[in-house]
Short mmCIF file of C-alpha atoms in Angstrom, two decimals:
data_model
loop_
_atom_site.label_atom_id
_atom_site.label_comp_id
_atom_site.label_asym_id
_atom_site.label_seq_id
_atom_site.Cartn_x
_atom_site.Cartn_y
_atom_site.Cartn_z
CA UNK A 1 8.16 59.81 28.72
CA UNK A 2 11.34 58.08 27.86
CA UNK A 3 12.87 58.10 24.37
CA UNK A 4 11.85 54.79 23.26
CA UNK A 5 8.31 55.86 23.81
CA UNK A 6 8.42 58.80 22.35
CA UNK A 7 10.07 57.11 18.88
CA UNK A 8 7.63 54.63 19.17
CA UNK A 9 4.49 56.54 20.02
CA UNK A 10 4.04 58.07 16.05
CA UNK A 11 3.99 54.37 14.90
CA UNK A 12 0.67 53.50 16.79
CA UNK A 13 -0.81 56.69 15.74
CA UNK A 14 -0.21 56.28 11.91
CA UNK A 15 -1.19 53.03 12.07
CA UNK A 16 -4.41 53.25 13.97
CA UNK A 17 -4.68 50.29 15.22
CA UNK A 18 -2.94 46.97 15.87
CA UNK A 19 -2.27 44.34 12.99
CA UNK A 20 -3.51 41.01 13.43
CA UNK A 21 -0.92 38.76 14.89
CA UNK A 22 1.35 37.26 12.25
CA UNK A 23 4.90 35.60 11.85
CA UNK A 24 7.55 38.05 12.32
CA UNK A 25 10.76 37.38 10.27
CA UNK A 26 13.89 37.91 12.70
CA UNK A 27 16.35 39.57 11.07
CA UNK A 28 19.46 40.36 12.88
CA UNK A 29 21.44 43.66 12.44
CA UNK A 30 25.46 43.12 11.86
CA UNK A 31 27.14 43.80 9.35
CA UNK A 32 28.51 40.12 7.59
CA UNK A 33 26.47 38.60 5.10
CA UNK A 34 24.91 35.30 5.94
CA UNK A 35 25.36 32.34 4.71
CA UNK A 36 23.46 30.52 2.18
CA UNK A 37 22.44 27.66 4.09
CA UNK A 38 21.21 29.49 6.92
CA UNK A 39 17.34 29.79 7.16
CA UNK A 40 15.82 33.11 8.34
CA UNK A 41 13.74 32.17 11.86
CA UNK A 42 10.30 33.30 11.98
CA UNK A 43 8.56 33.64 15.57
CA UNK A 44 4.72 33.47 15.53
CA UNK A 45 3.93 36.29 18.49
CA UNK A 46 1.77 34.29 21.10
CA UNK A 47 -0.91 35.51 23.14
CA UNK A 48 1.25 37.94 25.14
CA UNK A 49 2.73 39.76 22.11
CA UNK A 50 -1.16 40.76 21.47
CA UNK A 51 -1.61 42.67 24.87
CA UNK A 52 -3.97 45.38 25.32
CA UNK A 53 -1.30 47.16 27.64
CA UNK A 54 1.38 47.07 24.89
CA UNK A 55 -0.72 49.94 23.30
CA UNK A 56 -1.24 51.71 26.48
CA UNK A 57 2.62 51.33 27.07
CA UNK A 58 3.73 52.75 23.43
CA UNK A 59 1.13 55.53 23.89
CA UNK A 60 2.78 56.96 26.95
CA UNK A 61 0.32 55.85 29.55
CA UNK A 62 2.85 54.68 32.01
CA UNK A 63 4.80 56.78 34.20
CA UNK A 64 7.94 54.41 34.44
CA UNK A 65 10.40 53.22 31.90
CA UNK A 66 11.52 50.50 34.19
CA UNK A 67 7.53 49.08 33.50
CA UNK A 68 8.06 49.62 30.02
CA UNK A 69 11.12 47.76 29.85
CA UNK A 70 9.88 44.56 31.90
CA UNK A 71 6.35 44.59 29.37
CA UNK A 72 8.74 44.69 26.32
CA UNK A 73 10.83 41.71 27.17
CA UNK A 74 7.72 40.02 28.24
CA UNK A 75 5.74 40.75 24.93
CA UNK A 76 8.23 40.26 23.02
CA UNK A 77 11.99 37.96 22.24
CA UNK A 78 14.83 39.72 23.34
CA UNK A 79 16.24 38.86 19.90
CA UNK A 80 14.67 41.06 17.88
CA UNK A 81 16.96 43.74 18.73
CA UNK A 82 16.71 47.43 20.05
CA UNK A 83 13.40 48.30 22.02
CA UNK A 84 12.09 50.51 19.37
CA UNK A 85 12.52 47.85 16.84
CA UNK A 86 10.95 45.42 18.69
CA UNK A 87 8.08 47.65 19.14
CA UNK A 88 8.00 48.79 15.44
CA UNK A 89 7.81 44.58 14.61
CA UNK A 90 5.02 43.98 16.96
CA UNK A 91 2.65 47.05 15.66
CA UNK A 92 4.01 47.61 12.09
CA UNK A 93 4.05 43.97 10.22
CA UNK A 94 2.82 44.93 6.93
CA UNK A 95 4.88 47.81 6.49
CA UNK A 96 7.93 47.30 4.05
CA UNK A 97 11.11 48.82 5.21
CA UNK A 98 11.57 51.43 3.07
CA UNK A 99 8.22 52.75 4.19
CA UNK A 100 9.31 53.07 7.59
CA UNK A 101 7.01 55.61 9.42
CA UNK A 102 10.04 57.84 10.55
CA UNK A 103 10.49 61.35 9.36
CA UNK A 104 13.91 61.77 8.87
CA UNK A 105 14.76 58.17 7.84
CA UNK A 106 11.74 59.10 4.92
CA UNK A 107 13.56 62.63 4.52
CA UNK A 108 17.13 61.35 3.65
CA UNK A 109 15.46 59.00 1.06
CA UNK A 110 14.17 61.68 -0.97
CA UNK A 111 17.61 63.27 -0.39
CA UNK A 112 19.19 60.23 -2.12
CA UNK A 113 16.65 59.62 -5.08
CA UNK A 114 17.51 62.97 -5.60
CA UNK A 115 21.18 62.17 -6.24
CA UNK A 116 20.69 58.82 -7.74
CA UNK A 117 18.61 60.40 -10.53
CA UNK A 118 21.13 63.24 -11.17
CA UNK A 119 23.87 59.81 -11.35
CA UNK A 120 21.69 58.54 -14.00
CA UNK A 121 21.00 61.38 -16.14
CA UNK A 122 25.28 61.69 -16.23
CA UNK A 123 25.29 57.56 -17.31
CA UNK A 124 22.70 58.47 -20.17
CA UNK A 125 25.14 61.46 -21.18
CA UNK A 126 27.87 59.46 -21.15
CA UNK A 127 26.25 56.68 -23.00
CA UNK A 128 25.48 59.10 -25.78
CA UNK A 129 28.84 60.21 -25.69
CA UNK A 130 30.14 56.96 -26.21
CA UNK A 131 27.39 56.52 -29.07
CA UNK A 132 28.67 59.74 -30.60
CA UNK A 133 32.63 58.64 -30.95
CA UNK A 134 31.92 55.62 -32.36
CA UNK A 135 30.53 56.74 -35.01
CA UNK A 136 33.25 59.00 -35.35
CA UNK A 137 36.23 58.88 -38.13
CA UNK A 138 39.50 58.42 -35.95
CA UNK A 139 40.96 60.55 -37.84
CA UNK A 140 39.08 64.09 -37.20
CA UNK A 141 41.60 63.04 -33.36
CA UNK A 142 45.02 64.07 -33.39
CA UNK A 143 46.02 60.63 -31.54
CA UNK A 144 44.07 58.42 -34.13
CA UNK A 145 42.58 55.29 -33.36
CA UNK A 146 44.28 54.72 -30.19
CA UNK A 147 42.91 57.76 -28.72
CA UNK A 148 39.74 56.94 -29.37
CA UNK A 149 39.94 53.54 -28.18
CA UNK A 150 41.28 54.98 -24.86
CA UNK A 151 38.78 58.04 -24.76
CA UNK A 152 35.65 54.95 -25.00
CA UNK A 153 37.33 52.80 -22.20
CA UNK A 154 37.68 55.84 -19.94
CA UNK A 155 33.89 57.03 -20.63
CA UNK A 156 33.13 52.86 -20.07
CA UNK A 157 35.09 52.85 -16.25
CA UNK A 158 33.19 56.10 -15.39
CA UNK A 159 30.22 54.59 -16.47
CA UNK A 160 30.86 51.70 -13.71
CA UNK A 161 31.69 54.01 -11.04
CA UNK A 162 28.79 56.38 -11.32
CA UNK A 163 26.40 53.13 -11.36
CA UNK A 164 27.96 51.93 -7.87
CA UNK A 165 27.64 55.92 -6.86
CA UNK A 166 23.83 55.65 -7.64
CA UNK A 167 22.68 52.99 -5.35
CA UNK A 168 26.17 52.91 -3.13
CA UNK A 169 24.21 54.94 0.20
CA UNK A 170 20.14 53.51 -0.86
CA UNK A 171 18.91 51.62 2.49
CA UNK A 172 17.82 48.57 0.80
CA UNK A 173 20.86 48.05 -1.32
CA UNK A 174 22.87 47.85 1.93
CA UNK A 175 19.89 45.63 3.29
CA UNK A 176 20.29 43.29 1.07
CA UNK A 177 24.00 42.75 1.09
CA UNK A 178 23.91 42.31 4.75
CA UNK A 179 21.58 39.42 3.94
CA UNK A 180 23.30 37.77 1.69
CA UNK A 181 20.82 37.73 -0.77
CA UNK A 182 21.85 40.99 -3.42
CA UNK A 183 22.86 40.54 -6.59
CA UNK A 184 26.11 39.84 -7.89
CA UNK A 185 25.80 40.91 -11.45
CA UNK A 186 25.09 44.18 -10.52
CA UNK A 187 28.48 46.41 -9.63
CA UNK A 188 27.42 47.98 -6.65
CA UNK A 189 27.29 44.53 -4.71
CA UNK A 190 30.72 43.48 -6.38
CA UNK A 191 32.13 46.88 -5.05
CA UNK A 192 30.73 46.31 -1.07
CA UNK A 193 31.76 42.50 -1.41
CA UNK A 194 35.02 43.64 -2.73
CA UNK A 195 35.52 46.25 -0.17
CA UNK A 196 34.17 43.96 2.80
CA UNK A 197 36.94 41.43 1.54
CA UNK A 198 39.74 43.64 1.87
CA UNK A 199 39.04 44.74 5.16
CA UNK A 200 40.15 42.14 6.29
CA UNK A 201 40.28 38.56 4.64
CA UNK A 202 42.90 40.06 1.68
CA UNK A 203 45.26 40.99 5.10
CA UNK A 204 45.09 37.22 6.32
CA UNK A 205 45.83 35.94 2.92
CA UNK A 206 48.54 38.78 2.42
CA UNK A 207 49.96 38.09 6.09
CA UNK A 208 50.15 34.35 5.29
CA UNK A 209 51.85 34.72 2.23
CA UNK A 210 54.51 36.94 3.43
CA UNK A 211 54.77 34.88 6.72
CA UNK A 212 55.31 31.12 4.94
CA UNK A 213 57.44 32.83 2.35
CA UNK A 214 55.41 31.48 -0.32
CA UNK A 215 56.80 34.48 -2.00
CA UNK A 216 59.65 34.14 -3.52
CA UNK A 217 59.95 30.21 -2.69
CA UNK A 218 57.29 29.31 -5.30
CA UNK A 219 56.00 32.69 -7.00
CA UNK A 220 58.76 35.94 -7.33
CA UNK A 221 55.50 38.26 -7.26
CA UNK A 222 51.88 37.78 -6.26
CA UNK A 223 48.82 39.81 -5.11
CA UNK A 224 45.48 38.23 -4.93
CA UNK A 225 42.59 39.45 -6.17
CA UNK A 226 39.77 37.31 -5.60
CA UNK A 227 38.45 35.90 -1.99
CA UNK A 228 39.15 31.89 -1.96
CA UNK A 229 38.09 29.80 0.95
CA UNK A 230 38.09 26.23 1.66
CA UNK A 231 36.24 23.67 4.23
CA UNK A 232 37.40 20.08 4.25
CA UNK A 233 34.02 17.51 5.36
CA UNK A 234 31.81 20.69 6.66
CA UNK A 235 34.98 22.00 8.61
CA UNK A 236 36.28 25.55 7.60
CA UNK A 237 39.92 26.00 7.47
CA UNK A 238 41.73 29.33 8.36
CA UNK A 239 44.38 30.06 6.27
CA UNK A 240 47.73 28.57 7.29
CA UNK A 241 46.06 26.07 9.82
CA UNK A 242 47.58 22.79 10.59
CA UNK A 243 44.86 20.11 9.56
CA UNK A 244 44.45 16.73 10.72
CA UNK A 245 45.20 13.82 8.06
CA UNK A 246 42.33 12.14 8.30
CA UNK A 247 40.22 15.64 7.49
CA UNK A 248 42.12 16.22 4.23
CA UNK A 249 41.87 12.76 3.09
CA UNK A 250 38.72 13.82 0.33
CA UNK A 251 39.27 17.27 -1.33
CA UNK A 252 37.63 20.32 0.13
CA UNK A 253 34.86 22.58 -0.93
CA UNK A 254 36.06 25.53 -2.50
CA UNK A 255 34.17 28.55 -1.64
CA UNK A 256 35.09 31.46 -4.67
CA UNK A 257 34.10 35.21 -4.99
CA UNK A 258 35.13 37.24 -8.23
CA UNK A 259 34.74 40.65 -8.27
CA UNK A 260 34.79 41.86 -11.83
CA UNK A 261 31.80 40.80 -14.73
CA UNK A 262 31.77 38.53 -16.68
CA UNK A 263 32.40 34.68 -16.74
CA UNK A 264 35.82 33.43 -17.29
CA UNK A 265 37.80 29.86 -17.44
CA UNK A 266 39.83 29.25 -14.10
CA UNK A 267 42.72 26.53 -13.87
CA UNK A 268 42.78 25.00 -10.06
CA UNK A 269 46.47 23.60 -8.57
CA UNK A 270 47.24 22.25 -5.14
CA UNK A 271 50.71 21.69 -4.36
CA UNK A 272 53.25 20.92 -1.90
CA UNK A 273 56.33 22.96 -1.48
CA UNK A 274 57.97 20.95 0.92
CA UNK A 275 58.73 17.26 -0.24
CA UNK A 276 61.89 15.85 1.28
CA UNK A 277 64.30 14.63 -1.30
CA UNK A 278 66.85 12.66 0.42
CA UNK A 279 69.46 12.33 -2.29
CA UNK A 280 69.53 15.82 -2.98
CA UNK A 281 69.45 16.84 0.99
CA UNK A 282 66.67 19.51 -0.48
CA UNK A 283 63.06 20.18 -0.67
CA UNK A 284 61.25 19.84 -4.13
CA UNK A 285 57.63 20.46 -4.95
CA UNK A 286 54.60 17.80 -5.72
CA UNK A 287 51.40 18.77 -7.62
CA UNK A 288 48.28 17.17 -5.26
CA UNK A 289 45.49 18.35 -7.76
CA UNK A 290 44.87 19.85 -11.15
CA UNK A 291 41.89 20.75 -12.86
CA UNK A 292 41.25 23.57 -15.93
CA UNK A 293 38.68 24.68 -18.04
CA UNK A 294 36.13 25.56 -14.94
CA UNK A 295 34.11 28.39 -15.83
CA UNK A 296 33.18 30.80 -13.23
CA UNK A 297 31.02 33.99 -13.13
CA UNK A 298 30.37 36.80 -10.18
CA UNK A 299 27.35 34.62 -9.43
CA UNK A 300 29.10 31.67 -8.50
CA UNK A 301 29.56 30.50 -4.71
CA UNK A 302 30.67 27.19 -3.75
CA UNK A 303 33.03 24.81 -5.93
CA UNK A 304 32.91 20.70 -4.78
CA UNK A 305 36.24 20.02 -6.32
CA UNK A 306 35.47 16.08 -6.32
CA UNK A 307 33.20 16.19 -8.23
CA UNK A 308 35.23 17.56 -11.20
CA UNK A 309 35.82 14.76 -14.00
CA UNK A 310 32.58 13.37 -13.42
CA UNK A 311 29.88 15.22 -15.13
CA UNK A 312 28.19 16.98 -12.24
CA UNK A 313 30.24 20.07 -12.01
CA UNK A 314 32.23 21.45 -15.54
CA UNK A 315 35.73 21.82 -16.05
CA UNK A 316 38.50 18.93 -17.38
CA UNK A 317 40.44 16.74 -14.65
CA UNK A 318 44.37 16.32 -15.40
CA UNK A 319 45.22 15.33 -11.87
CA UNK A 320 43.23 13.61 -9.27
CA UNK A 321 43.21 14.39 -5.73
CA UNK A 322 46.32 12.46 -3.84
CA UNK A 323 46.01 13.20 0.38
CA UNK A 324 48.51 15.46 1.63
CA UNK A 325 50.93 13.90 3.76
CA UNK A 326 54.00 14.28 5.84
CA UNK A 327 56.62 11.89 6.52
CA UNK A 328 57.43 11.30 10.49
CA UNK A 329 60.20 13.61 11.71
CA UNK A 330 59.54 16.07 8.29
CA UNK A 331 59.09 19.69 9.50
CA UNK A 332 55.08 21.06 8.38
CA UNK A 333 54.45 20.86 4.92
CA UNK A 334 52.90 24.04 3.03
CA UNK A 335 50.05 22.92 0.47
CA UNK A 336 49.00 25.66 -1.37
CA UNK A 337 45.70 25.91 -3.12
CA UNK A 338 46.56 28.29 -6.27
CA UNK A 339 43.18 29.80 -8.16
CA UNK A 340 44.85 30.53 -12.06
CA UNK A 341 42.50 32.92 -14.53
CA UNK A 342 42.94 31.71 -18.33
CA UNK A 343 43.09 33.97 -20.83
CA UNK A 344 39.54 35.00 -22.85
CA UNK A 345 38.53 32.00 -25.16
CA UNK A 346 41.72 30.24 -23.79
CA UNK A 347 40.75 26.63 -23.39
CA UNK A 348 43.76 24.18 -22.16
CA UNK A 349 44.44 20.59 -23.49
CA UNK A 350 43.24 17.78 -21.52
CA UNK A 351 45.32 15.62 -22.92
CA UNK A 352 48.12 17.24 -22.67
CA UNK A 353 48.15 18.14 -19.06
CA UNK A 354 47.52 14.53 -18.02
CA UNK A 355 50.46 13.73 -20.45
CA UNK A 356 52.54 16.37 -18.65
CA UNK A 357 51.47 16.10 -14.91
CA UNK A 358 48.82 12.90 -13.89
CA UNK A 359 52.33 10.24 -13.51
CA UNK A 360 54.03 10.07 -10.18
CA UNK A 361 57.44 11.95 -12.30
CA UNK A 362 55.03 14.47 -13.46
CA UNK A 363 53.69 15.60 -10.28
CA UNK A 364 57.33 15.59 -8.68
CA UNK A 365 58.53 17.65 -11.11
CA UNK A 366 55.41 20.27 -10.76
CA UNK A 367 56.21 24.00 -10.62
CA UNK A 368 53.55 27.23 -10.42
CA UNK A 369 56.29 29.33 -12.25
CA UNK A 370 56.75 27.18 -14.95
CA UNK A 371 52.78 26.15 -15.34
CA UNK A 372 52.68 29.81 -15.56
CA UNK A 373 55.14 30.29 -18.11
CA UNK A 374 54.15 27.62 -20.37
CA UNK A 375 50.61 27.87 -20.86
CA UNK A 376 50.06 31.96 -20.03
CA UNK A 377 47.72 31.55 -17.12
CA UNK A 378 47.72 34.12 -14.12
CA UNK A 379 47.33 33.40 -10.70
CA UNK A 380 44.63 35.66 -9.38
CA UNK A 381 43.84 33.43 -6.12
CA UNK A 382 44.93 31.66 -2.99
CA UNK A 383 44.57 29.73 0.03
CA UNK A 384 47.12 27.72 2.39
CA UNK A 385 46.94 24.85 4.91
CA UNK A 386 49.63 22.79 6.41
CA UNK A 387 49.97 19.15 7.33
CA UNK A 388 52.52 16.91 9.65
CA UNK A 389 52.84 13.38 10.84
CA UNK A 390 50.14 12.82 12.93
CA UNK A 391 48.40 9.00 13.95
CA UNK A 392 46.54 8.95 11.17
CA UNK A 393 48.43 9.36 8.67
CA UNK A 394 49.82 6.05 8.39
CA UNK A 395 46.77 4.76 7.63
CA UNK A 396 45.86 7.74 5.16
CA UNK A 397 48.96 6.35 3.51
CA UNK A 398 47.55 3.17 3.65
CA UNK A 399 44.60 3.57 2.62
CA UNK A 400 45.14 5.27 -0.57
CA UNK A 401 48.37 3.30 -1.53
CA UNK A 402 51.24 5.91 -0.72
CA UNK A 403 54.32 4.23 -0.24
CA UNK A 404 56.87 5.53 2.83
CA UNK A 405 54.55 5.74 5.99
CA UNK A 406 57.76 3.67 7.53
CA UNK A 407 60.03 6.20 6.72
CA UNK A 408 61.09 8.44 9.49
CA UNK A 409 63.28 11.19 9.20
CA UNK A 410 65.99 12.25 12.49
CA UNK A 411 67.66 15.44 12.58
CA UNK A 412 71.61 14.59 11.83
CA UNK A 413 73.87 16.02 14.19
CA UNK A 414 75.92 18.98 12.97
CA UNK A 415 79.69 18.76 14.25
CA UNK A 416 81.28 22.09 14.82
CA UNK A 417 83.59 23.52 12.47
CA UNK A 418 85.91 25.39 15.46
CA UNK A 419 89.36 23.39 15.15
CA UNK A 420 90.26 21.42 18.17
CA UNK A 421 91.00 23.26 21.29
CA UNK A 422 94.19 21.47 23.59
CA UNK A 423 93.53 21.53 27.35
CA UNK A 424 94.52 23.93 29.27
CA UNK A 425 94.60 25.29 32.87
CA UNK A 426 92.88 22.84 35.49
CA UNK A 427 92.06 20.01 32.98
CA UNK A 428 95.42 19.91 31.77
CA UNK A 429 96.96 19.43 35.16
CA UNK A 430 94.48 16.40 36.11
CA UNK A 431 94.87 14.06 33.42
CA UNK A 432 96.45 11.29 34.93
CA UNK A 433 94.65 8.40 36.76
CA UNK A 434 94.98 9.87 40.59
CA UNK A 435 92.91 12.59 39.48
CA UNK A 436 89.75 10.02 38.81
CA UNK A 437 87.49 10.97 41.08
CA UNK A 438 87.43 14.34 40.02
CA UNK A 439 86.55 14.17 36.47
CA UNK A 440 82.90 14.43 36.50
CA UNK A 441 83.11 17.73 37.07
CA UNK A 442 85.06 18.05 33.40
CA UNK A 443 83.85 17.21 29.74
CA UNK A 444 87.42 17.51 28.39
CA UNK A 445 89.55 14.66 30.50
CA UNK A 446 91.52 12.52 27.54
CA UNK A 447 90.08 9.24 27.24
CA UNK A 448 86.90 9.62 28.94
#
């Protein structure tokens, strides 16, 4: 009997017999969340799935696993996964995962209720605790008031840690994360998001900062802390990617995951480090967007920057969108998509940032530092693409009234700065005319 049977074979037994045929929901075992659009498949099991031998098989009746093996992939779709799962779908329907008919799978979940109810009896402790030095005169503590303030916070952050502890290794916490559909307000699905984002995503954006020298060209120090993505018309962009003109003509769709409670206000630049300014023989910077006063919570997903401004999505537009674009013969331009968190019951002036930024002077004159500075926001996300002359972008130019798409820049040709060196040796001695028809092999024949 081969292993598969022999997992399989206690499933038929408990069950006693065969569920009626019903739609199986596929569910596919990896370990990145879905997305939210995607719809989970369901597969109604057909005629063959509802074999008589499919018992006979999972009972042990056959002498080859080679038999069992073709049956399986003819009962069932290959996409369901592992042969005991497939199995376990096609007898056990109606039973919910965490009811599982398997031993030591049923074993280790007694192990962890065990451990998630000693977690909560040290949350209601602590709770107490806190409960007790409130009402507590700050002066029975040697440090005062400040010592008790920092004894409550301390109590508060172990609090938080011993809730993700509790349901951190429970089966259907991690099931649910892995489908995308677990719930953000609670801190042990911040904590895997947080920790699935760092694994790798936070190295891309940390690599592509580092490699563009976006630090220190626009910020002296940065380190991001929430995951920021972007598509442009349906089409993700990687971070750093060169993008087609046409593709960034409308803003993209910014894709935002906090990983901290609460809901906060969040300011939203784009800019471009690299505008050519010819008098100066320099780069300065352009602001591209700007919109504040967007509120945002650990439940929030997907941002449609357009429609900012307009009444379907809150927050205040200072700057309209204005297509990124590159001059012909420009080197790539860096646009920068900066996330900034205002401070708590911070709301910024809409006036005043239109005043400030929304004229052509104002955007030329944009700087992330000096935002910064001046209105005590602090950059907490990011996200980078990069555009060039391309044959569209004329007409993106065009289109939206940008002025310059007959501008075209040449490289200038850099004389060197080593004096000038007399001839010597061969060249010298074959100056005059008679020599003629041997100065193409020379560069350095007088008047030539």
């Amino acid at each position: 009997m081969s292993r598969c049977q022999q997992v399989a074979r206690p499933i038929v037994r408990s069950l006693g017999q065969r569920c009626q045929p019903q739609p199986i929901a596929v569910r596919y075992f990896f370990s990145t969340t879905i997305r939210a659009d995607e719809n989970t498949t369901v597969q109604q099991p057909g005629s063959e799935a509802s074999n008589p031998g499919l018992d006979a098989t999972l009972l042990g009746q056959t002498s080859s696993t080679n038999d069992f093996e073709a049956f399986a992939s003819q009962a069932l779709s290959p996409s369901l996964g592992s042969r005991r799962r497939r199995a376990a779908l096609a007898t056990a329907t109606q039973v919910p995962f965490e009811q599982m008919p398997y031993q030591c799978f049923q074993e280790a979940r007694k192990i962890l209720n065990q451990d998630r109810e000693e977690k909560i009896a040290k949350i209601v402790a602590h709770t107490e605790k806190i409960k007790r030095i409130e009402a507590t005169d700050p002066s029975t503590y040697r440090g005062g008031e400040g010592y008790k303030k920092k004894r409550i916070e301390s109590l508060r952050q172990e609090i938080e840690e011993l809730k993700i502890l509790a349901d951190i290794n429970d089966p259907m916490v991690k099931r649910r994360f892995e489908d995308g559909v677990g719930d953000m307000n609670k801190p042990v699905y911040r904590y895997l998001a947080n920790r699935k984002w760092r694994s790798m995503d936070y190295k891309i954006i940390v690599q592509r900062i580092n490699q563009f020298h976006i630090i220190p060209d626009i910020l002296p120090k940065f380190d991001p802390t929430m995951d920021v993505k972007m598509t442009f018309r349906g089409y993700k962009a990687a971070p750093g990617a060169i993008l087609d003109s046409r593709l960034t003509e409308a803003p993209p769709t910014l894709k935002m995951q906090v990983f901290d409670k609460g809901e906060r206000l969040l300011t939203i630049v784009v800019m471009d480090a690299d505008v050519p300014d010819v008098e100066k023989d320099a780069f300065t910077r352009r602001c591209h967007f700007l919109a504040a006063n967007i509120p945002w919570g650990p439940t929030d997903s997907q941002l449609p920057i357009r429609f900012i401004g307009g009444g379907r999505t809150p927050g205040d537009l200072a700057v309209p969108w204005l297509p990124p674009h590159a001059h012909k013969g420009s080197p790539y331009h860096r646009l920068s998509v900066w996330i900034m968190e205002q401070k708590p019951g911070q709301k910024l002036d809409e006036a005043k940032l239109k005043e400030l930024y929304s004229s052509d002077q104002g955007r030329m004159k944009f700087s992330i530092k000096g935002f910064r500075d001046k209105f005590g926001v602090a950059p907490v996300g990011f996200n980078l693409f990069r555009t060039v002359w391309d044959e569209n972008t004329a007409g993106v130019m065009e289109r939206n009234g940008i002025p310059g798409a007959d501008i075209e820049f040449r490289p200038q040709r850099v004389q060197s700065l080593k004096p000038h060196r007399k001839a010597r040796g061969w060249e010298a001695k074959r100056q005059k005319p008679k020599y003629k028809s041997l100065w193409k092999y020379t560069k350095r024949i007088k008047n030539f």
